[in-house]
Coordinates of C-alpha atoms in Angstrom, one line a residue:
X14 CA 115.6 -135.2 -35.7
X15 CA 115.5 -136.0 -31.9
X16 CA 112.1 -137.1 -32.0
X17 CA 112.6 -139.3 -35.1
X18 CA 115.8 -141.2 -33.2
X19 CA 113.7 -140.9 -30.0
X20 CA 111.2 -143.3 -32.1
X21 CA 113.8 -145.1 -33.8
X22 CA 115.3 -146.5 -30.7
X23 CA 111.9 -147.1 -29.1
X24 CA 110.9 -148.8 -32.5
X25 CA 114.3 -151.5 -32.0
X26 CA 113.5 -151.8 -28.4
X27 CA 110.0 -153.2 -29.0
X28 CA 111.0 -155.4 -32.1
X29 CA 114.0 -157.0 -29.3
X30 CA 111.5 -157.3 -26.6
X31 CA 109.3 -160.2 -25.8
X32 CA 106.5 -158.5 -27.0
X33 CA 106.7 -156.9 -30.0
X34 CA 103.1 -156.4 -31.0
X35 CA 103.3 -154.3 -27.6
X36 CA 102.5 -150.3 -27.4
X37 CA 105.3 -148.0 -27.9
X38 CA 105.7 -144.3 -27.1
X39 CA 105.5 -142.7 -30.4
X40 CA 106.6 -139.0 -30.1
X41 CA 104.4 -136.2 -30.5
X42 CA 104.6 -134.0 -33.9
X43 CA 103.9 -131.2 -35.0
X44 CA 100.0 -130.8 -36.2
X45 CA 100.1 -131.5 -39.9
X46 CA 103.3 -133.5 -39.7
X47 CA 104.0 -137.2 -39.4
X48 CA 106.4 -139.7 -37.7
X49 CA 108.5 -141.5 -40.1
X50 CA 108.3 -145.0 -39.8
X51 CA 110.2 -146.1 -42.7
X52 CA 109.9 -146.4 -46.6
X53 CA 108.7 -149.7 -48.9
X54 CA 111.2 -150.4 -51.8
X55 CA 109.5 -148.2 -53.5
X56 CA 109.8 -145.3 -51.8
X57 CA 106.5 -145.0 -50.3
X58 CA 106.0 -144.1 -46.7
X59 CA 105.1 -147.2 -44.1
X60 CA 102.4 -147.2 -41.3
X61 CA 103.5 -149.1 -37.7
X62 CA 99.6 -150.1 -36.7
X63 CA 100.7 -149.5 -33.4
X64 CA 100.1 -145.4 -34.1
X65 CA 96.7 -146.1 -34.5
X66 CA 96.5 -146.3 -30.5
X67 CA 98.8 -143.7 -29.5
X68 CA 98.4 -140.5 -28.0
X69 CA 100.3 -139.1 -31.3
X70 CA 97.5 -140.2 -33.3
X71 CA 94.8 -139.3 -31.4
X72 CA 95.4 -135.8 -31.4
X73 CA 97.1 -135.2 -35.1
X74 CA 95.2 -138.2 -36.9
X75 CA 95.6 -136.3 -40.4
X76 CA 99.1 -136.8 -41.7
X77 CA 98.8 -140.4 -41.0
X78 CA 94.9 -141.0 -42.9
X79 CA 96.6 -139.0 -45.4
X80 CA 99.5 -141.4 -46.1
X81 CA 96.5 -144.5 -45.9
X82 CA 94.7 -142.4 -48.1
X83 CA 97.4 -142.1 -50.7
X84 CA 99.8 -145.0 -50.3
X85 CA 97.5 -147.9 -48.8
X86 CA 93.7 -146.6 -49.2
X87 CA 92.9 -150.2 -48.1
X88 CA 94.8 -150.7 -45.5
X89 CA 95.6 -154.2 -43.6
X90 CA 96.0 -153.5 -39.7
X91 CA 97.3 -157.5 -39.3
X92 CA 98.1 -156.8 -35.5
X93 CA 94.4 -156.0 -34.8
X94 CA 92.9 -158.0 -37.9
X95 CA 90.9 -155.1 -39.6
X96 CA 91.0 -154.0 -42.7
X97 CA 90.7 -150.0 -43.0
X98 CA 88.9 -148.3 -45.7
X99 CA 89.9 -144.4 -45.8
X100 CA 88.9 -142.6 -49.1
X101 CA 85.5 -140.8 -49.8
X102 CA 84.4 -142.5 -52.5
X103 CA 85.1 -146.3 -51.0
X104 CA 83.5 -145.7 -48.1
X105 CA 80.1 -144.1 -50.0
X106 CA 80.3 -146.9 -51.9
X107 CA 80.6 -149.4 -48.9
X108 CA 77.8 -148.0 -47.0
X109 CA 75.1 -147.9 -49.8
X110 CA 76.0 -151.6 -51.1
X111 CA 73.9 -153.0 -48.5
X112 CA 74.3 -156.7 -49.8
X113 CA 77.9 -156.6 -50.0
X114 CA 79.0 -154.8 -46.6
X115 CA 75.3 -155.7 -45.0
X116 CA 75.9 -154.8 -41.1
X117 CA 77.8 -153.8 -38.5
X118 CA 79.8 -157.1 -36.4
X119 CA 77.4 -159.4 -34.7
X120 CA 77.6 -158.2 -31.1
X121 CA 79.6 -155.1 -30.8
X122 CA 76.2 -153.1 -30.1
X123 CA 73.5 -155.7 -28.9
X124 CA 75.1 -156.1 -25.8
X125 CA 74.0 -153.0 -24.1
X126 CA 72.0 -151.4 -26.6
X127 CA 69.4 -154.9 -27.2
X128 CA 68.4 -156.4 -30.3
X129 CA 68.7 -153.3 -32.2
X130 CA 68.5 -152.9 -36.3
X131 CA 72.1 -151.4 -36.0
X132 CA 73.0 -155.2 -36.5
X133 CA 70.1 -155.9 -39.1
X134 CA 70.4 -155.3 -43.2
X135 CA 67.8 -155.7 -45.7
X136 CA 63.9 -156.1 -45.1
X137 CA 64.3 -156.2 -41.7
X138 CA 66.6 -153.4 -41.3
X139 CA 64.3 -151.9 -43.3
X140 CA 61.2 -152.4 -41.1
X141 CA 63.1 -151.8 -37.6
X142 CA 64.0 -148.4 -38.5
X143 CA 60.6 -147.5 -40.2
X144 CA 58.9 -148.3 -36.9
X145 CA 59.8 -144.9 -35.6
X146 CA 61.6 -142.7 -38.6
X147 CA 58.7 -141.4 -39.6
X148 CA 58.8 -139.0 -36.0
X149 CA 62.2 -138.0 -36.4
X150 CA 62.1 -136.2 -40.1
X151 CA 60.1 -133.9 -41.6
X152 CA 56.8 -132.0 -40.2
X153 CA 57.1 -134.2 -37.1
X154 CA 61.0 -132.7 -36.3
X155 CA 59.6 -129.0 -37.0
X156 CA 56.7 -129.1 -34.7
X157 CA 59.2 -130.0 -31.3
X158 CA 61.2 -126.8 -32.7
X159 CA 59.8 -124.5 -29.7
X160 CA 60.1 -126.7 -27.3
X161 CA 63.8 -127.7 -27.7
X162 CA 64.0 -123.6 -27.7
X163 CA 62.0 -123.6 -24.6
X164 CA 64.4 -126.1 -22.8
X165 CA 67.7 -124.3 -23.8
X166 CA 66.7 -121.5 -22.7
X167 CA 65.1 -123.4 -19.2
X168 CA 68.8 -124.7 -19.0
X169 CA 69.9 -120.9 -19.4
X170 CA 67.7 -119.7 -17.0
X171 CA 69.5 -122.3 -14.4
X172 CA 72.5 -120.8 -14.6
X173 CA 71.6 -117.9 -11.9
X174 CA 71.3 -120.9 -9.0
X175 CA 74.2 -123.1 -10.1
X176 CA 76.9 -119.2 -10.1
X177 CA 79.2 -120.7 -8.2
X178 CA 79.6 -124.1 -8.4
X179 CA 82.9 -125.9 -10.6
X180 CA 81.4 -125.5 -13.8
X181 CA 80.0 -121.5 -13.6
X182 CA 82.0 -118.8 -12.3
X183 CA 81.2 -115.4 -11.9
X184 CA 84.1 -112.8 -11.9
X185 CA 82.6 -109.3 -11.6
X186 CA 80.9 -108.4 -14.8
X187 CA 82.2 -111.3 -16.8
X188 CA 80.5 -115.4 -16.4
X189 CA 83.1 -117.9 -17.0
X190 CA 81.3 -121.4 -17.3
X191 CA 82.0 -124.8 -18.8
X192 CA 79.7 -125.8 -21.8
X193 CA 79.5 -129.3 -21.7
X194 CA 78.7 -128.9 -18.1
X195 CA 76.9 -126.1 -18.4
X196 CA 75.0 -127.0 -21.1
X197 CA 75.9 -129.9 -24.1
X198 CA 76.3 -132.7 -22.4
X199 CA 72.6 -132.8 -20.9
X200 CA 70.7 -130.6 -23.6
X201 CA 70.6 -133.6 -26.2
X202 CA 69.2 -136.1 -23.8
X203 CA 66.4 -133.9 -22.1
X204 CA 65.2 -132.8 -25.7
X205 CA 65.2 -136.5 -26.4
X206 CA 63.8 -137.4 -23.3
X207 CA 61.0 -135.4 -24.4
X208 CA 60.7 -136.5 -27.9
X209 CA 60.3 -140.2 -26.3
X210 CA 58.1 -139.1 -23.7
X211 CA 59.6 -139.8 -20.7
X212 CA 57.8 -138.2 -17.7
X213 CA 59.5 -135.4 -16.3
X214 CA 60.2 -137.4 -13.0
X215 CA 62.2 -139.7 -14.4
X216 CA 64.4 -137.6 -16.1
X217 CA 67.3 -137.9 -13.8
X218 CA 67.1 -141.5 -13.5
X219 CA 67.4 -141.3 -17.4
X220 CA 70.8 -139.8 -17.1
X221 CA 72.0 -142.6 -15.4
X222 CA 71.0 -145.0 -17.8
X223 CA 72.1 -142.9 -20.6
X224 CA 75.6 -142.2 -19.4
X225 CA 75.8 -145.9 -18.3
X226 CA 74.3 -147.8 -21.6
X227 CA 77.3 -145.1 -23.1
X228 CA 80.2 -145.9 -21.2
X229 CA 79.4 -149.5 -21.2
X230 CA 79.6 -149.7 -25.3
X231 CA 82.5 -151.5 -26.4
X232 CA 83.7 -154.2 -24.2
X233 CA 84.8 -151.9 -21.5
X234 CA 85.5 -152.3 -17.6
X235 CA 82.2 -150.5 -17.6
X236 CA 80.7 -153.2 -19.7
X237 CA 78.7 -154.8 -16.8
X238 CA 77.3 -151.3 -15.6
X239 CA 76.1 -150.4 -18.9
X240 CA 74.2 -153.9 -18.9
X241 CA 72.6 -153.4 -15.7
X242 CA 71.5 -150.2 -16.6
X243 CA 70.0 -151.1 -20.2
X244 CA 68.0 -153.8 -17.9
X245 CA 66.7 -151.1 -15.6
X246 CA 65.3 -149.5 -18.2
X247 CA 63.9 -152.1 -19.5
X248 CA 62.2 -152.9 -16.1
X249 CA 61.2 -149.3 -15.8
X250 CA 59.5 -149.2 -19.5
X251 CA 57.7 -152.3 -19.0
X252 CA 55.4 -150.2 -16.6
X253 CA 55.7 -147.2 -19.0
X254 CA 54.5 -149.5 -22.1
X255 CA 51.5 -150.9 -20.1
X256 CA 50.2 -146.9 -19.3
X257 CA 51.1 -146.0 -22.7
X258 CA 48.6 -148.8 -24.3
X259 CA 46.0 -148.0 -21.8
X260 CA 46.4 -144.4 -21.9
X261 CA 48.1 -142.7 -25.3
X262 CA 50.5 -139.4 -24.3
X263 CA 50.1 -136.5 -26.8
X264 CA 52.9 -134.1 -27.3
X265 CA 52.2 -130.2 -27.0
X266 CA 53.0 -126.9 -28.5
X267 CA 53.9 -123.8 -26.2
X268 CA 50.6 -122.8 -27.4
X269 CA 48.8 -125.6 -25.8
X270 CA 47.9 -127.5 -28.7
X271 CA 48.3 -131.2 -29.3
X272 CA 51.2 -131.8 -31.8
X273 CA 50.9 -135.4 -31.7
X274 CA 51.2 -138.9 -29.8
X275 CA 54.9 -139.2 -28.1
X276 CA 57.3 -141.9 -30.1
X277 CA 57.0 -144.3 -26.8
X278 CA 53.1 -144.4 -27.5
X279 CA 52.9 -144.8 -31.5
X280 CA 55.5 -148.0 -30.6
X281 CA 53.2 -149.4 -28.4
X282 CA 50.2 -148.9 -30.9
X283 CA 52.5 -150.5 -33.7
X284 CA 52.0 -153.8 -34.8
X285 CA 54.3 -156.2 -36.8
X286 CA 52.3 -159.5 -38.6
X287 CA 50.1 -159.0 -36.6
X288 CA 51.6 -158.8 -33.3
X289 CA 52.2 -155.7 -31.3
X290 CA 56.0 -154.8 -30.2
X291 CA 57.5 -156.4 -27.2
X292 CA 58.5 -154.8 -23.7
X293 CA 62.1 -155.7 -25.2
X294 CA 61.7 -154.7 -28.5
X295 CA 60.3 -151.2 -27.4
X296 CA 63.5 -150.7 -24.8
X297 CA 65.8 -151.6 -27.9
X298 CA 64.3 -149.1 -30.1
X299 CA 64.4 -146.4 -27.0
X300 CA 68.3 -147.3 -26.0
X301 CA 69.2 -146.7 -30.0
X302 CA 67.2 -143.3 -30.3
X303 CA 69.2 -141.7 -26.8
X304 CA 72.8 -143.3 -28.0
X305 CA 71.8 -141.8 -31.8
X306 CA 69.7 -138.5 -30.7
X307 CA 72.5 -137.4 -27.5
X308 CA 76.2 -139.0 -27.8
X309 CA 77.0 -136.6 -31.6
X310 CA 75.2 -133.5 -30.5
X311 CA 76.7 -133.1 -27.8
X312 CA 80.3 -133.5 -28.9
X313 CA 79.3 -131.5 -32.1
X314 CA 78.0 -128.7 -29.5
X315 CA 81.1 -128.2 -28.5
X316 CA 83.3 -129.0 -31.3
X317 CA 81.3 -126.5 -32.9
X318 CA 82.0 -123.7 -30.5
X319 CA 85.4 -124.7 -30.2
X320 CA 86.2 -124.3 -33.4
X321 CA 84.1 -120.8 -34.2
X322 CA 85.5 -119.5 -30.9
X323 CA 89.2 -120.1 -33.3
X324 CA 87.4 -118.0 -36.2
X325 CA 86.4 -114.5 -34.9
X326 CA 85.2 -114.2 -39.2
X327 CA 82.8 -117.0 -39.1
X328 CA 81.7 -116.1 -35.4
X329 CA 80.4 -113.0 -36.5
X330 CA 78.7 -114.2 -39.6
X331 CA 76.4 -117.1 -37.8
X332 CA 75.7 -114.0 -35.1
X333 CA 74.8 -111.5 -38.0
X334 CA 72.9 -114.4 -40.2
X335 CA 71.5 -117.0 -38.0
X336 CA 70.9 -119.2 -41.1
X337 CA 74.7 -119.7 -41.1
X338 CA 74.6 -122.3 -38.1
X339 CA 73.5 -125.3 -40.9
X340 CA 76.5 -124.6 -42.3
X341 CA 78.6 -124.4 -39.6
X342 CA 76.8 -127.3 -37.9
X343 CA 77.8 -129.9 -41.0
X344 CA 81.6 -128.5 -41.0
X345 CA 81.7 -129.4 -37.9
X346 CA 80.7 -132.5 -38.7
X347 CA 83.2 -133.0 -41.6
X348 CA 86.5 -131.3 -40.0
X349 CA 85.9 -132.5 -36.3
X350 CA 83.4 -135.2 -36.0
X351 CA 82.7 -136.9 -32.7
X352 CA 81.6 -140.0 -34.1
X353 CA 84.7 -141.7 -36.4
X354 CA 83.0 -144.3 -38.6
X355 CA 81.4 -147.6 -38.7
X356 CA 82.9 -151.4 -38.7
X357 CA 80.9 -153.5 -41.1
X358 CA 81.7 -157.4 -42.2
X359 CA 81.7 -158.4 -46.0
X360 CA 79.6 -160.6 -47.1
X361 CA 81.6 -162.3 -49.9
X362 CA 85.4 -161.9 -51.1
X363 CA 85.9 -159.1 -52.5
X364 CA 89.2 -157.2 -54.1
X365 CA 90.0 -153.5 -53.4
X366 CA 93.1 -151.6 -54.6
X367 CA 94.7 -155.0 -55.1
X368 CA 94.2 -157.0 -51.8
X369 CA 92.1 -159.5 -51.4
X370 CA 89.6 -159.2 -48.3
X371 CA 88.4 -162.3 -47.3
X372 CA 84.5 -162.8 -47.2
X373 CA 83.7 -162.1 -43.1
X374 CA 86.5 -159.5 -42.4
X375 CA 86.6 -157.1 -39.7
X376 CA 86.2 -153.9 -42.1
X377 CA 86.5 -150.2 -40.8
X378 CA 84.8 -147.3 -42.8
X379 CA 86.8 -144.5 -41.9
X380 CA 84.6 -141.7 -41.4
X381 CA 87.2 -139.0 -39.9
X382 CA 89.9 -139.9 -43.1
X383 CA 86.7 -140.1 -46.0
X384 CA 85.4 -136.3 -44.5
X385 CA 89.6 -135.1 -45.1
X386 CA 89.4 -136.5 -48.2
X387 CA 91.4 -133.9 -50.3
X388 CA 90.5 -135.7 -53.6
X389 CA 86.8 -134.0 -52.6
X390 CA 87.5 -131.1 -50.2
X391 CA 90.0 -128.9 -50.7
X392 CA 92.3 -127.8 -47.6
X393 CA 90.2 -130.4 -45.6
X394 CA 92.2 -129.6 -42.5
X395 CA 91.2 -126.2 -42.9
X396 CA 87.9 -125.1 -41.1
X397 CA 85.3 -123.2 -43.4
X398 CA 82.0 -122.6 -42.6
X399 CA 81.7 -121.2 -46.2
X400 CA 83.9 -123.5 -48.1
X401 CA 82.6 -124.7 -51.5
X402 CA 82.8 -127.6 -52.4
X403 CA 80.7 -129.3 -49.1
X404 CA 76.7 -130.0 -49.0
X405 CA 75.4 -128.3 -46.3
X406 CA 71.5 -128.5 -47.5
X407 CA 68.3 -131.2 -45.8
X408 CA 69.9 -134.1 -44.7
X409 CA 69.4 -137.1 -47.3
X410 CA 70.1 -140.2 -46.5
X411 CA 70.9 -140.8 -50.0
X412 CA 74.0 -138.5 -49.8
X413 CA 74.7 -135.6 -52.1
X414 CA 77.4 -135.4 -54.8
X415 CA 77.2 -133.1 -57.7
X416 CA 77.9 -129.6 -59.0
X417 CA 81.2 -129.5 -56.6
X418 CA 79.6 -130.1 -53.8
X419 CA 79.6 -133.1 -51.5
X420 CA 78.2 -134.2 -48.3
X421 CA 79.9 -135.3 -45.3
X422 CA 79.7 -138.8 -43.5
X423 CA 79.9 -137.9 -40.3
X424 CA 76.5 -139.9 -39.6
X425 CA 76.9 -142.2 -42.8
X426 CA 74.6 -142.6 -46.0
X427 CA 72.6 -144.5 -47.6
X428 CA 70.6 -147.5 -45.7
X429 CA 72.6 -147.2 -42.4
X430 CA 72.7 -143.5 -42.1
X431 CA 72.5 -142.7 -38.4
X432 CA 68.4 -142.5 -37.4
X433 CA 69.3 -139.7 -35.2
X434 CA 70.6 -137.5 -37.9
X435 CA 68.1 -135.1 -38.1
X436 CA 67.3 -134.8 -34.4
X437 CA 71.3 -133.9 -33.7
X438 CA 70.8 -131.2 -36.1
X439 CA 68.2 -129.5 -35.0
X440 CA 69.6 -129.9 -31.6
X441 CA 72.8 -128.5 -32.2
X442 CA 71.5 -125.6 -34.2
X443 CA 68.2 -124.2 -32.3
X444 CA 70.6 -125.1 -29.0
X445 CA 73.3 -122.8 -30.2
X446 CA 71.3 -120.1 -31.5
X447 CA 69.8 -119.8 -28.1
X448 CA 73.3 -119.4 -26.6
X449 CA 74.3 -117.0 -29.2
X450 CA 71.7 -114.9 -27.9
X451 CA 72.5 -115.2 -24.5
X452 CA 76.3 -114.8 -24.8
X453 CA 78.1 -111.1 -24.9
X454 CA 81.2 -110.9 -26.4
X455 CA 82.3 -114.9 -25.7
X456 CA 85.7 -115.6 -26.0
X457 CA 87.6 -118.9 -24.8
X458 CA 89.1 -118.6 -21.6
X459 CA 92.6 -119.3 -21.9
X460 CA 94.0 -119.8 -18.9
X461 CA 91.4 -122.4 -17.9
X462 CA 92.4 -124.3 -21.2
X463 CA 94.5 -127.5 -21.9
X464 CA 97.8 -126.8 -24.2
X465 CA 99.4 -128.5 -27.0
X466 CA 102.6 -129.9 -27.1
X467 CA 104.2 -126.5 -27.9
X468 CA 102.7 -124.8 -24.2
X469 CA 100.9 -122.0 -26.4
X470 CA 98.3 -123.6 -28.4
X471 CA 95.0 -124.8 -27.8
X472 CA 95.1 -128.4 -27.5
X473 CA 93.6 -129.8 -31.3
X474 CA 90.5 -131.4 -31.1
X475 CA 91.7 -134.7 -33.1
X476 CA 89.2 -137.6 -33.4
X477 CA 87.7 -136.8 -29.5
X478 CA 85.3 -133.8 -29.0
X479 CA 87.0 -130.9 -26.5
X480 CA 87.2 -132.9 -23.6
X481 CA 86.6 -129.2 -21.8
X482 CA 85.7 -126.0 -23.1
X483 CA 85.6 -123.1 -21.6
X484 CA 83.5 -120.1 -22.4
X485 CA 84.1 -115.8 -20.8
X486 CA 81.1 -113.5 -21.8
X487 CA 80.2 -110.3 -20.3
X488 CA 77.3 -110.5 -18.3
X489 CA 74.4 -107.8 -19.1

């Protein structure tokens, strides 16, 4: 009751103020359990907008999709201008009508990223993506299997020299370490690094740009360094493209073998009416493939290790069947995705659930609310490697609904899914097999860990990835 008044007054105070679209302190719940924030006539519970960018919401997002879910499926956020779409079966429907909802806002990518098909629909969607899809399914993905398995365990290896530092800490018999140090948050970038064809000597300097092009998405202070770094690799694959047409680069097996030409050096070879691809076009399709190949995998890394560390049960099953990581990798993906959604603009009025939506609205498909959909997973806030009623087979871009099962849309479906989808898989998987077999007996390390609200538990992941995880294992 005190944090309901505590909201109460805090909700008159900002109405009384001169600013009353301003941010309030919303209390922090209980997980599962919801602020009230009033009742409509007919009973039904309201939404303040103003949760949406609180610290409440970000860490127990559930209750409150739930009540959009059920009592305003389409919801109008009129302090921010965007309309939200939250059930499973809208936002399928939304993402494979590709006339009606045909891209993502002019300009909330091309900034940093380039001219990129993220804000293209139809033929020339179409064509963008099929310039370099083709090496990121298939018999192409399953040749680079050893050598993603080669550089997780190089990464491994490189433990032994960095004992010591803030992220690894030896304590007798027992290594303590941080994995997205340690590990996720550069695995995904070298094994696309590779995949591209960067040389090896420019791999630092890729970190840069990646991390930059990253932070710099979205308007942010970092805006400006994101741009300068998108533009100093751009400089820096100028140089690359003019080798690459002189001189193809093959991939390799750990055989030896030639698996193929590298992705930089089939994009230089492509050609497009006649023309071959630009310095700029190149960089575009380059900056897309490390924001789509690296930012999900490595949040789902350590999402995913978060959450088995939680479930002794399903730990032991993916150790004893290693075939189990698919499955644990795409409820992951559904219960704690790192990636929420995608905005897209309609391209004619259009009527859901009774409102009206205005042809050229600012319309959010809800990802995180669609995957806790309870009207197509049961006990969605329930984490269940072995749960029923989700798809866990091949990625398909045309989704998968039938017998019980459904897929996630944690990288979309249908024209728009994400073109790093099956990359991130593979990553995430053949990375964490590798650390299964490295790691004795890991447990979460408590005391290093942030709390929840309540000083006992482990802070909820929410709609981030773990911020911090860290990892104990006996040492052999």
């Amino acid at each position: 009751m005190s944090a309901l008044t505590s909201f109460d007054e805090n909700l008159q105070t900002a109405i009384a103020s001169d600013d009353p679209g301003g941010q309030i302190d919303f209390p922090l719940m209980p997980l599962g359990e919801a602020v009230d924030m009033g009742r409509a006539s007919d009973g039904s519970p309201l939404l303040d907008p103003r949760i949406l960018l609180s610290a409440e919401f970000l860490r127990n997002p559930y209750p409150y999709y739930r009540i959009l879910r059920d009592h305003h499926p389409l919801y109008f956020d009129q302090l921010h201008n965007t309309y939200y779409v939250t059930r499973y079966e809208d936002v399928t429907q939304a993402y494979f009508d590709d006339e009606g909802f045909n891209t993502i806002p002019k300009g909330s990518s091309n900034g940093v990223l380039g001219n990129t098909q993220l804000e293209l629909s139809g033929v020339e969607h179409r064509r963008r993506r099929n310039l370099y899809g083709q090496h990121l399914v298939g018999r192409n993905l399953q040749l680079r299997v050893p050598s993603i398995q080669r550089m997780a365990r190089d990464m491994i290896d490189s433990w032994e020299a960095q004992a010591g530092m803030d992220h690894i800490v030896d304590q007798g018999k027992t290594r303590c370490l941080e994995l997205g140090m340690a590990f996720a948050n550069e695995f995904p970038v070298r094994v696309v690094c590779e995949v591209l064809g960067f040389p090896k000597d420019a791999q630092k300097q890729f970190f840069y740009w990646y991390n930059s092009m990253m932070s710099g998405l979205g308007g942010s202070r970092l805006h400006k360094q994101g741009l300068e770094a998108r533009q100093d690799l751009e400089n820096y694959v100028e140089q690359l493209v003019e080798d690459r047409r002189r001189e193809p680069f093959f991939l390799y097996d750990e055989q030896g073998d030639p698996i193929g030409k590298d992705i930089i050096t089939k994009l230089c070879e492509t050609r497009v009416d006649g023309d071959l691809l630009s310095t700029e076009e190149i960089t575009s399709n380059i900056a897309l493939l490390v924001a789509a190949g690296g930012e999900t995998t490595r949040g789902a890394i350590v999402n995913m290790w978060y959450l088995l560390l939680q479930h002794p049960d399903q730990l032991a099953a993916v150790r004893g069947a290693p075939e189990n990581w698919d499955a644990a990798f795409h409820e992951t993906l559904r219960h704690s995705s790192p990636i929420g959604g995608q905005p897209r603009n309609n391209t004619y009025d259009l009527e859901l659930h009774g409102l009206r939506v205005p042809a050229g609205s600012l319309m959010q498909m809800v990802d995180f609310s669609a995957n806790h959909d309870d009207r197509v997973f049961k006990e969605p806030e329930r984490f269940d490697i072995f749960r029923d009623d989700l798809y866990s087979g091949k990625l398909l871009r045309s989704g998968y609904k039938k017998n019980g099962r459904a897929s996630h849309l944690a990288f979309g479906v249908g024209p728009h899914l994400c073109p790093g989808a099956w990359i991130s898989h593979q990553e995430a998987v053949e990375g964490s097999k590798i650390l299964m077999s490295h790691f004795s007996n890991p447990r979460i390390a408590m005391d290093r860990m942030p709390r929840d609200i309540d000083g006992e538990s482990l802070r909820p992941i929410g709609i981030t990835r773990v911020p911090e995880l860290w990892i104990e294992f006996d040492r052999s």
